[in-house]
CSV table of N, CA, C and O in Angstrom, one decimal:
chain,number,residue,atom,x,y,z
X,8,MET,N,-3.2,21.6,-36.7
X,8,MET,CA,-2.4,21.2,-35.6
X,8,MET,C,-2.3,19.9,-35.3
X,8,MET,O,-1.4,19.4,-34.6
X,9,ALA,N,-3.4,19.0,-35.5
X,9,ALA,CA,-3.4,17.7,-35.2
X,9,ALA,C,-2.3,16.8,-35.8
X,9,ALA,O,-1.7,16.0,-35.3
X,10,ILE,N,-1.9,17.3,-37.1
X,10,ILE,CA,-1.0,16.5,-37.9
X,10,ILE,C,0.5,16.8,-37.4
X,10,ILE,O,1.1,15.8,-37.1
X,11,VAL,N,0.6,18.0,-36.9
X,11,VAL,CA,1.9,18.3,-36.3
X,11,VAL,C,2.1,17.6,-35.0
X,11,VAL,O,3.2,16.9,-34.6
X,12,GLU,N,1.0,17.5,-34.1
X,12,GLU,CA,1.1,16.9,-32.8
X,12,GLU,C,1.4,15.4,-33.1
X,12,GLU,O,2.0,14.7,-32.4
X,13,THR,N,0.7,14.7,-34.2
X,13,THR,CA,0.8,13.4,-34.5
X,13,THR,C,2.3,13.0,-34.8
X,13,THR,O,2.8,12.0,-34.3
X,14,VAL,N,2.9,13.8,-35.6
X,14,VAL,CA,4.2,13.6,-36.2
X,14,VAL,C,5.1,13.7,-34.8
X,14,VAL,O,5.9,12.7,-34.6
X,15,LEU,N,5.0,14.7,-33.9
X,15,LEU,CA,5.9,14.8,-32.9
X,15,LEU,C,5.7,13.7,-31.8
X,15,LEU,O,6.7,13.1,-31.4
X,16,VAL,N,4.5,13.5,-31.5
X,16,VAL,CA,4.3,12.3,-30.6
X,16,VAL,C,4.6,10.8,-31.2
X,16,VAL,O,5.2,10.1,-30.5
X,17,GLY,N,4.4,10.8,-32.5
X,17,GLY,CA,4.8,9.6,-33.1
X,17,GLY,C,6.2,9.3,-33.2
X,17,GLY,O,6.6,8.2,-32.9
X,18,HIS,N,7.1,10.5,-33.1
X,18,HIS,CA,8.5,10.2,-33.1
X,18,HIS,C,8.9,9.8,-31.6
X,18,HIS,O,9.7,8.9,-31.5
X,19,VAL,N,8.2,10.3,-30.6
X,19,VAL,CA,8.5,10.0,-29.2
X,19,VAL,C,8.2,8.6,-28.9
X,19,VAL,O,8.8,7.8,-28.3
X,20,SER,N,7.0,8.3,-29.3
X,20,SER,CA,6.4,6.9,-29.1
X,20,SER,C,7.3,6.0,-30.0
X,20,SER,O,7.5,4.8,-29.4
X,21,GLY,N,7.6,6.2,-31.0
X,21,GLY,CA,8.5,5.3,-31.9
X,21,GLY,C,9.8,5.1,-31.1
X,21,GLY,O,10.3,4.0,-31.2
X,22,PHE,N,10.4,6.2,-30.8
X,22,PHE,CA,11.6,6.0,-30.1
X,22,PHE,C,11.6,5.0,-28.7
X,22,PHE,O,12.4,4.3,-28.5
X,23,CYS,N,10.5,5.3,-28.0
X,23,CYS,CA,10.2,4.5,-26.8
X,23,CYS,C,10.1,3.0,-27.2
X,23,CYS,O,10.7,2.2,-26.7
X,24,LEU,N,9.4,2.7,-28.3
X,24,LEU,CA,9.1,1.3,-28.7
X,24,LEU,C,10.4,0.8,-29.3
X,24,LEU,O,10.8,-0.4,-29.0
X,25,LEU,N,11.1,1.5,-30.1
X,25,LEU,CA,12.6,1.2,-30.5
X,25,LEU,C,13.4,0.8,-29.4
X,25,LEU,O,14.2,-0.3,-29.4
X,26,LEU,N,13.6,1.6,-28.4
X,26,LEU,CA,14.4,1.3,-27.2
X,26,LEU,C,14.0,0.0,-26.4
X,26,LEU,O,14.7,-0.8,-26.1
X,27,ALA,N,12.6,-0.1,-26.4
X,27,ALA,CA,12.0,-1.2,-25.6
X,27,ALA,C,12.5,-2.6,-26.5
X,27,ALA,O,12.8,-3.4,-25.8
X,28,TRP,N,12.3,-2.4,-27.7
X,28,TRP,CA,12.6,-3.6,-28.6
X,28,TRP,C,14.1,-3.9,-28.3
X,28,TRP,O,14.6,-5.1,-28.3
X,29,ALA,N,15.0,-2.8,-28.4
X,29,ALA,CA,16.5,-3.0,-28.3
X,29,ALA,C,16.9,-3.7,-27.0
X,29,ALA,O,17.6,-4.5,-26.9
X,30,ILE,N,16.1,-3.2,-25.9
X,30,ILE,CA,16.5,-3.7,-24.6
X,30,ILE,C,15.9,-5.3,-24.4
X,30,ILE,O,16.7,-6.1,-24.0
X,31,ARG,N,14.8,-5.6,-24.9
X,31,ARG,CA,14.2,-6.9,-24.9
X,31,ARG,C,15.0,-7.9,-25.8
X,31,ARG,O,15.1,-9.0,-25.4
X,32,ARG,N,15.3,-7.4,-27.1
X,32,ARG,CA,15.7,-8.3,-28.0
X,32,ARG,C,17.1,-9.1,-27.7
X,32,ARG,O,17.1,-10.4,-27.8
X,33,GLY,N,17.9,-8.4,-27.2
X,33,GLY,CA,19.2,-9.1,-26.8
X,33,GLY,C,19.3,-9.2,-25.3
X,33,GLY,O,20.4,-9.3,-24.8
X,34,ASP,N,18.4,-8.9,-24.6
X,34,ASP,CA,18.4,-8.6,-23.1
X,34,ASP,C,19.6,-7.7,-22.7
X,34,ASP,O,20.4,-8.0,-22.0
X,35,ALA,N,19.6,-6.6,-23.5
X,35,ALA,CA,20.6,-5.6,-23.5
X,35,ALA,C,20.3,-4.7,-22.3
X,35,ALA,O,20.0,-3.4,-22.5
X,36,ALA,N,20.4,-5.1,-21.1
X,36,ALA,CA,20.0,-4.2,-19.8
X,36,ALA,C,20.9,-3.1,-19.6
X,36,ALA,O,20.6,-2.2,-19.0
X,37,ASP,N,22.1,-3.2,-20.3
X,37,ASP,CA,23.2,-2.1,-20.2
X,37,ASP,C,22.6,-0.8,-20.9
X,37,ASP,O,23.2,0.2,-20.8
X,38,LEU,N,21.5,-1.0,-21.6
X,38,LEU,CA,20.9,0.3,-22.2
X,38,LEU,C,20.2,1.0,-21.1
X,38,LEU,O,19.7,2.1,-21.4
X,39,ILE,N,19.9,0.5,-20.0
X,39,ILE,CA,19.1,1.0,-19.0
X,39,ILE,C,20.1,2.0,-18.0
X,39,ILE,O,21.0,1.4,-17.6
X,40,ALA,N,19.6,3.1,-17.9
X,40,ALA,CA,20.4,4.0,-17.3
X,40,ALA,C,20.7,3.7,-15.9
X,40,ALA,O,19.6,3.2,-15.2
X,41,GLY,N,21.9,3.8,-15.3
X,41,GLY,CA,22.2,3.4,-13.9
X,41,GLY,C,22.5,1.9,-13.7
X,41,GLY,O,22.6,1.5,-12.7
X,42,TYR,N,22.3,1.1,-14.6
X,42,TYR,CA,22.5,-0.3,-14.5
X,42,TYR,C,24.0,-0.5,-14.6
X,42,TYR,O,24.7,-0.2,-15.6
X,43,ASP,N,24.5,-1.2,-13.6
X,43,ASP,CA,26.1,-1.5,-13.6
X,43,ASP,C,26.5,-2.8,-13.9
X,43,ASP,O,27.7,-3.3,-13.8
X,44,GLY,N,25.6,-3.6,-14.2
X,44,GLY,CA,25.8,-5.2,-14.7
X,44,GLY,C,26.2,-6.2,-13.5
X,44,GLY,O,26.8,-7.1,-13.7
X,45,ASP,N,25.6,-5.9,-12.4
X,45,ASP,CA,25.8,-6.6,-11.2
X,45,ASP,C,24.8,-7.7,-10.9
X,45,ASP,O,24.8,-8.3,-9.7
X,46,LEU,N,23.8,-8.0,-11.9
X,46,LEU,CA,22.9,-9.0,-11.6
X,46,LEU,C,23.1,-10.3,-12.3
X,46,LEU,O,23.8,-10.4,-13.3
X,47,PRO,N,22.5,-11.5,-11.7
X,47,PRO,CA,22.8,-12.7,-12.5
X,47,PRO,C,21.9,-12.6,-13.8
X,47,PRO,O,21.0,-11.8,-13.9
X,48,PRO,N,22.3,-13.6,-14.8
X,48,PRO,CA,21.5,-13.4,-16.1
X,48,PRO,C,20.0,-13.4,-16.0
X,48,PRO,O,19.3,-12.8,-16.8
X,49,GLU,N,19.5,-14.3,-15.1
X,49,GLU,CA,18.0,-14.4,-15.1
X,49,GLU,C,17.4,-13.1,-14.6
X,49,GLU,O,16.2,-12.8,-14.9
X,50,ARG,N,18.1,-12.5,-13.6
X,50,ARG,CA,17.6,-11.2,-13.0
X,50,ARG,C,17.7,-10.1,-14.1
X,50,ARG,O,17.0,-9.1,-14.1
X,51,GLU,N,18.9,-10.2,-14.8
X,51,GLU,CA,19.0,-9.3,-15.7
X,51,GLU,C,18.0,-9.3,-16.9
X,51,GLU,O,17.5,-8.3,-17.4
X,52,ALA,N,17.4,-10.5,-17.1
X,52,ALA,CA,16.5,-10.7,-18.3
X,52,ALA,C,15.2,-10.1,-17.7
X,52,ALA,O,14.4,-9.4,-18.3
X,53,GLU,N,14.9,-10.3,-16.3
X,53,GLU,CA,13.8,-9.6,-15.7
X,53,GLU,C,13.8,-8.1,-15.9
X,53,GLU,O,12.8,-7.5,-16.1
X,54,LEU,N,14.9,-7.6,-15.4
X,54,LEU,CA,15.1,-6.1,-15.5
X,54,LEU,C,14.9,-5.6,-16.9
X,54,LEU,O,14.2,-4.7,-17.0
X,55,ALA,N,15.3,-6.3,-17.9
X,55,ALA,CA,15.2,-5.9,-19.3
X,55,ALA,C,13.6,-5.9,-19.5
X,55,ALA,O,13.1,-5.1,-20.3
X,56,ARG,N,13.0,-7.0,-19.2
X,56,ARG,CA,11.5,-7.1,-19.5
X,56,ARG,C,10.8,-6.0,-18.8
X,56,ARG,O,9.8,-5.4,-19.5
X,57,ASP,N,10.9,-5.8,-17.6
X,57,ASP,CA,10.2,-4.7,-16.9
X,57,ASP,C,10.5,-3.3,-17.5
X,57,ASP,O,9.6,-2.5,-17.6
X,58,ALA,N,11.6,-3.1,-17.8
X,58,ALA,CA,12.1,-1.7,-18.4
X,58,ALA,C,11.4,-1.5,-19.8
X,58,ALA,O,10.9,-0.5,-20.0
X,59,ALA,N,11.3,-2.7,-20.6
X,59,ALA,CA,10.7,-2.6,-21.9
X,59,ALA,C,9.1,-2.3,-21.5
X,59,ALA,O,8.6,-1.7,-22.4
X,60,ARG,N,8.5,-3.0,-20.5
X,60,ARG,CA,7.2,-2.8,-20.1
X,60,ARG,C,6.9,-1.2,-20.1
X,60,ARG,O,5.9,-0.7,-20.4
X,61,VAL,N,7.8,-0.6,-19.3
X,61,VAL,CA,7.6,0.8,-18.8
X,61,VAL,C,7.7,1.6,-20.1
X,61,VAL,O,6.9,2.5,-20.4
X,62,LEU,N,8.5,1.2,-21.1
X,62,LEU,CA,8.7,2.1,-22.4
X,62,LEU,C,7.5,1.7,-23.1
X,62,LEU,O,6.9,2.7,-23.8
X,63,VAL,N,6.9,0.7,-23.2
X,63,VAL,CA,5.7,0.5,-24.0
X,63,VAL,C,4.5,1.2,-23.4
X,63,VAL,O,3.7,1.7,-24.1
X,64,VAL,N,4.3,1.1,-22.1
X,64,VAL,CA,3.4,2.0,-21.3
X,64,VAL,C,3.3,3.5,-21.7
X,64,VAL,O,2.5,4.2,-21.9
X,65,ALA,N,4.8,3.9,-21.7
X,65,ALA,CA,4.9,5.4,-22.1
X,65,ALA,C,4.5,5.6,-23.6
X,65,ALA,O,3.8,6.7,-23.8
X,66,ALA,N,4.8,4.8,-24.4
X,66,ALA,CA,4.6,5.0,-25.8
X,66,ALA,C,2.9,5.0,-25.9
X,66,ALA,O,2.3,5.8,-26.7
X,67,ALA,N,2.4,4.0,-25.4
X,67,ALA,CA,0.8,3.8,-25.5
X,67,ALA,C,0.2,5.1,-24.8
X,67,ALA,O,-0.9,5.6,-25.3
X,68,ALA,N,0.7,5.6,-23.7
X,68,ALA,CA,0.0,6.7,-23.0
X,68,ALA,C,0.2,8.0,-23.8
X,68,ALA,O,-0.7,8.8,-23.9
X,69,THR,N,1.3,8.1,-24.4
X,69,THR,CA,1.6,9.3,-25.2
X,69,THR,C,0.5,9.3,-26.5
X,69,THR,O,0.2,10.3,-27.0
X,70,GLY,N,0.1,8.1,-26.9
X,70,GLY,CA,-0.9,8.0,-28.0
X,70,GLY,C,-2.3,8.7,-27.6
X,70,GLY,O,-2.9,9.1,-28.5
X,71,LEU,N,-2.5,8.8,-26.3
X,71,LEU,CA,-3.7,9.5,-25.9
X,71,LEU,C,-3.6,11.0,-26.5
X,71,LEU,O,-4.6,11.6,-26.7
X,72,LEU,N,-2.4,11.6,-26.4
X,72,LEU,CA,-2.3,12.9,-26.8
X,72,LEU,C,-2.7,13.1,-28.3
X,72,LEU,O,-3.3,14.0,-28.8
X,73,VAL,N,-2.4,12.1,-29.1
X,73,VAL,CA,-2.8,11.9,-30.4
X,73,VAL,C,-4.3,11.8,-30.7
X,73,VAL,O,-5.0,12.5,-31.4
X,74,VAL,N,-4.9,11.0,-29.9
X,74,VAL,CA,-6.3,10.6,-30.0
X,74,VAL,C,-7.1,12.1,-29.6
X,74,VAL,O,-8.1,12.4,-30.2
X,75,ASP,N,-6.4,12.6,-28.7
X,75,ASP,CA,-7.1,13.9,-28.2
X,75,ASP,C,-7.0,15.0,-29.3
X,75,ASP,O,-7.8,16.0,-29.4
X,76,ALA,N,-5.8,15.0,-29.8
X,76,ALA,CA,-5.6,16.0,-30.8
X,76,ALA,C,-6.5,15.8,-32.1
X,76,ALA,O,-7.0,16.9,-32.7
X,77,TRP,N,-6.9,14.7,-32.4
X,77,TRP,CA,-7.8,14.4,-33.4
X,77,TRP,C,-9.4,14.5,-33.0
X,77,TRP,O,-10.1,15.0,-33.9
X,78,THR,N,-9.6,14.2,-32.0
X,78,THR,CA,-11.0,14.0,-31.5
X,78,THR,C,-11.5,15.1,-30.5
X,78,THR,O,-12.5,15.5,-30.5
X,79,GLY,N,-10.6,15.4,-29.6
X,79,GLY,CA,-10.8,16.3,-28.6
X,79,GLY,C,-11.7,15.7,-27.6
X,79,GLY,O,-12.4,16.5,-26.6
X,80,ALA,N,-11.8,14.3,-27.4
X,80,ALA,CA,-12.7,13.8,-26.6
X,80,ALA,C,-12.2,13.4,-25.1
X,80,ALA,O,-12.9,12.9,-24.4
X,81,ILE,N,-11.0,13.3,-25.0
X,81,ILE,CA,-10.2,13.1,-23.8
X,81,ILE,C,-10.0,14.3,-22.9
X,81,ILE,O,-9.2,15.2,-23.3
X,82,PRO,N,-10.7,14.3,-21.7
X,82,PRO,CA,-10.5,15.4,-20.8
X,82,PRO,C,-9.1,15.1,-20.1
X,82,PRO,O,-8.7,14.2,-19.7
X,83,ARG,N,-8.5,16.3,-20.1
X,83,ARG,CA,-7.2,16.6,-19.5
X,83,ARG,C,-6.2,15.3,-19.9
X,83,ARG,O,-5.8,14.6,-19.1
X,84,PRO,N,-5.9,15.2,-21.3
X,84,PRO,CA,-5.0,14.0,-21.8
X,84,PRO,C,-3.6,14.3,-21.1
X,84,PRO,O,-3.0,13.2,-20.9
X,85,GLY,N,-3.1,15.5,-20.9
X,85,GLY,CA,-1.8,15.6,-20.5
X,85,GLY,C,-1.7,15.1,-18.9
X,85,GLY,O,-0.5,14.4,-18.6
X,86,ALA,N,-2.7,15.3,-18.2
X,86,ALA,CA,-2.6,14.6,-16.9
X,86,ALA,C,-2.7,13.2,-16.8
X,86,ALA,O,-2.1,12.5,-16.2
X,87,LEU,N,-3.6,12.7,-17.8
X,87,LEU,CA,-3.7,11.2,-17.8
X,87,LEU,C,-2.4,10.6,-18.4
X,87,LEU,O,-2.1,9.7,-17.8
X,88,VAL,N,-1.8,11.2,-19.2
X,88,VAL,CA,-0.4,10.6,-19.6
X,88,VAL,C,0.6,10.7,-18.5
X,88,VAL,O,1.4,9.8,-18.2
X,89,ALA,N,0.6,11.8,-17.8
X,89,ALA,CA,1.4,11.9,-16.8
X,89,ALA,C,1.2,10.9,-15.5
X,89,ALA,O,2.1,10.3,-15.1
X,90,VAL,N,0.0,10.7,-15.3
X,90,VAL,CA,-0.3,9.7,-14.3
X,90,VAL,C,0.0,8.3,-14.7
X,90,VAL,O,0.4,7.4,-14.1
X,91,ALA,N,-0.3,7.9,-16.0
X,91,ALA,CA,0.1,6.5,-16.5
X,91,ALA,C,1.6,6.3,-16.6
X,91,ALA,O,1.9,5.2,-16.0
X,92,VAL,N,2.4,7.3,-17.1
X,92,VAL,CA,3.8,7.0,-17.0
X,92,VAL,C,4.4,7.2,-15.7
X,92,VAL,O,5.1,6.3,-15.4
X,93,GLY,N,3.8,8.0,-14.8
X,93,GLY,CA,4.2,8.1,-13.3
X,93,GLY,C,3.9,6.8,-12.7
X,93,GLY,O,4.7,6.2,-11.9
X,94,ALA,N,2.8,6.2,-13.0
X,94,ALA,CA,2.5,4.9,-12.3
X,94,ALA,C,3.5,4.0,-12.8
X,94,ALA,O,4.1,2.9,-12.0
X,95,ALA,N,3.7,3.8,-13.9
X,95,ALA,CA,4.5,2.7,-14.5
X,95,ALA,C,6.0,2.9,-14.0
X,95,ALA,O,6.6,1.9,-13.7
X,96,VAL,N,6.5,4.2,-14.0
X,96,VAL,CA,7.8,4.4,-13.4
X,96,VAL,C,7.8,4.1,-11.9
X,96,VAL,O,8.7,3.4,-11.5
X,97,ALA,N,6.9,4.4,-11.3
X,97,ALA,CA,6.7,4.1,-9.7
X,97,ALA,C,6.8,2.5,-9.5
X,97,ALA,O,7.5,2.2,-8.7
X,98,TRP,N,6.2,1.9,-10.3
X,98,TRP,CA,6.0,0.4,-10.2
X,98,TRP,C,7.4,-0.1,-10.6
X,98,TRP,O,7.9,-1.1,-9.7
X,99,PHE,N,8.1,0.3,-11.4
X,99,PHE,CA,9.3,-0.1,-11.8
X,99,PHE,C,10.4,0.1,-10.7
X,99,PHE,O,11.2,-0.8,-10.2
X,100,LEU,N,10.4,1.4,-10.1
X,100,LEU,CA,11.4,1.7,-9.1
X,100,LEU,C,11.0,1.0,-7.8
X,100,LEU,O,11.9,0.5,-7.1
X,101,TYR,N,9.8,0.7,-7.6
X,101,TYR,CA,9.3,-0.1,-6.3
X,101,TYR,C,9.8,-1.5,-6.5
X,101,TYR,O,10.5,-2.1,-5.6
X,102,THR,N,9.5,-2.1,-7.7
X,102,THR,CA,9.9,-3.4,-8.0
X,102,THR,C,11.3,-3.6,-7.8
X,102,THR,O,11.8,-4.7,-7.3
X,103,TRP,N,12.2,-2.8,-8.5
X,103,TRP,CA,13.6,-2.9,-8.4
X,103,TRP,C,14.4,-2.4,-7.2
X,103,TRP,O,15.6,-2.6,-7.1
X,104,ASN,N,13.7,-1.6,-6.3
X,104,ASN,CA,14.4,-1.0,-5.2
X,104,ASN,C,13.9,-1.3,-4.0
X,104,ASN,O,14.8,-1.1,-3.0
X,105,VAL,N,12.8,-1.5,-3.8
X,105,VAL,CA,12.1,-1.7,-2.6
X,105,VAL,C,11.6,-3.2,-2.3
X,105,VAL,O,12.0,-3.8,-1.2
X,106,ARG,N,11.0,-3.8,-3.2
X,106,ARG,CA,10.5,-5.1,-3.0
X,106,ARG,C,11.7,-6.2,-3.1
X,106,ARG,O,12.5,-6.0,-3.8
X,107,GLU,N,11.6,-7.2,-2.2
X,107,GLU,CA,12.4,-8.3,-2.2
X,107,GLU,C,12.3,-9.0,-3.5
X,107,GLU,O,11.2,-9.4,-3.9
X,108,PRO,N,13.4,-9.5,-4.1
X,108,PRO,CA,13.3,-10.4,-5.4
X,108,PRO,C,12.6,-11.7,-5.0
X,108,PRO,O,12.6,-12.3,-3.9
X,109,ALA,N,11.8,-12.2,-6.0
X,109,ALA,CA,11.0,-13.5,-5.7
X,109,ALA,C,12.1,-14.6,-5.5
X,109,ALA,O,13.1,-14.7,-6.2
X,110,GLY,N,11.7,-15.4,-4.6
X,110,GLY,CA,12.6,-16.8,-4.4
X,110,GLY,C,13.7,-16.4,-3.2
X,110,GLY,O,14.4,-17.4,-2.9
X,111,ASP,N,13.9,-15.2,-2.8
X,111,ASP,CA,14.9,-15.0,-1.8
X,111,ASP,C,14.2,-14.9,-0.3
X,111,ASP,O,13.0,-14.7,-0.2
């Protein structure tokens, strides 16, 4: 069963990393859901960087599921993944919706 889980989680992690790369490579912030293009270029680059960070955290966190599938050493891996991804998303939402931008 560990091989099946590795393949499934590997696809999800790979997709997250591919999307993070696509967003960061060309500062393609329009790949971010809900973004309507109303930011200046430097803020748009910040948005792309932060969205890519969240996707990388999600890919790394899902890697815990693979480690647990092979070793069984991680207690409650699903909860750890949910907390890690939830914390990254909460940080992103707070940064872009609540906190005032730096320099204003």
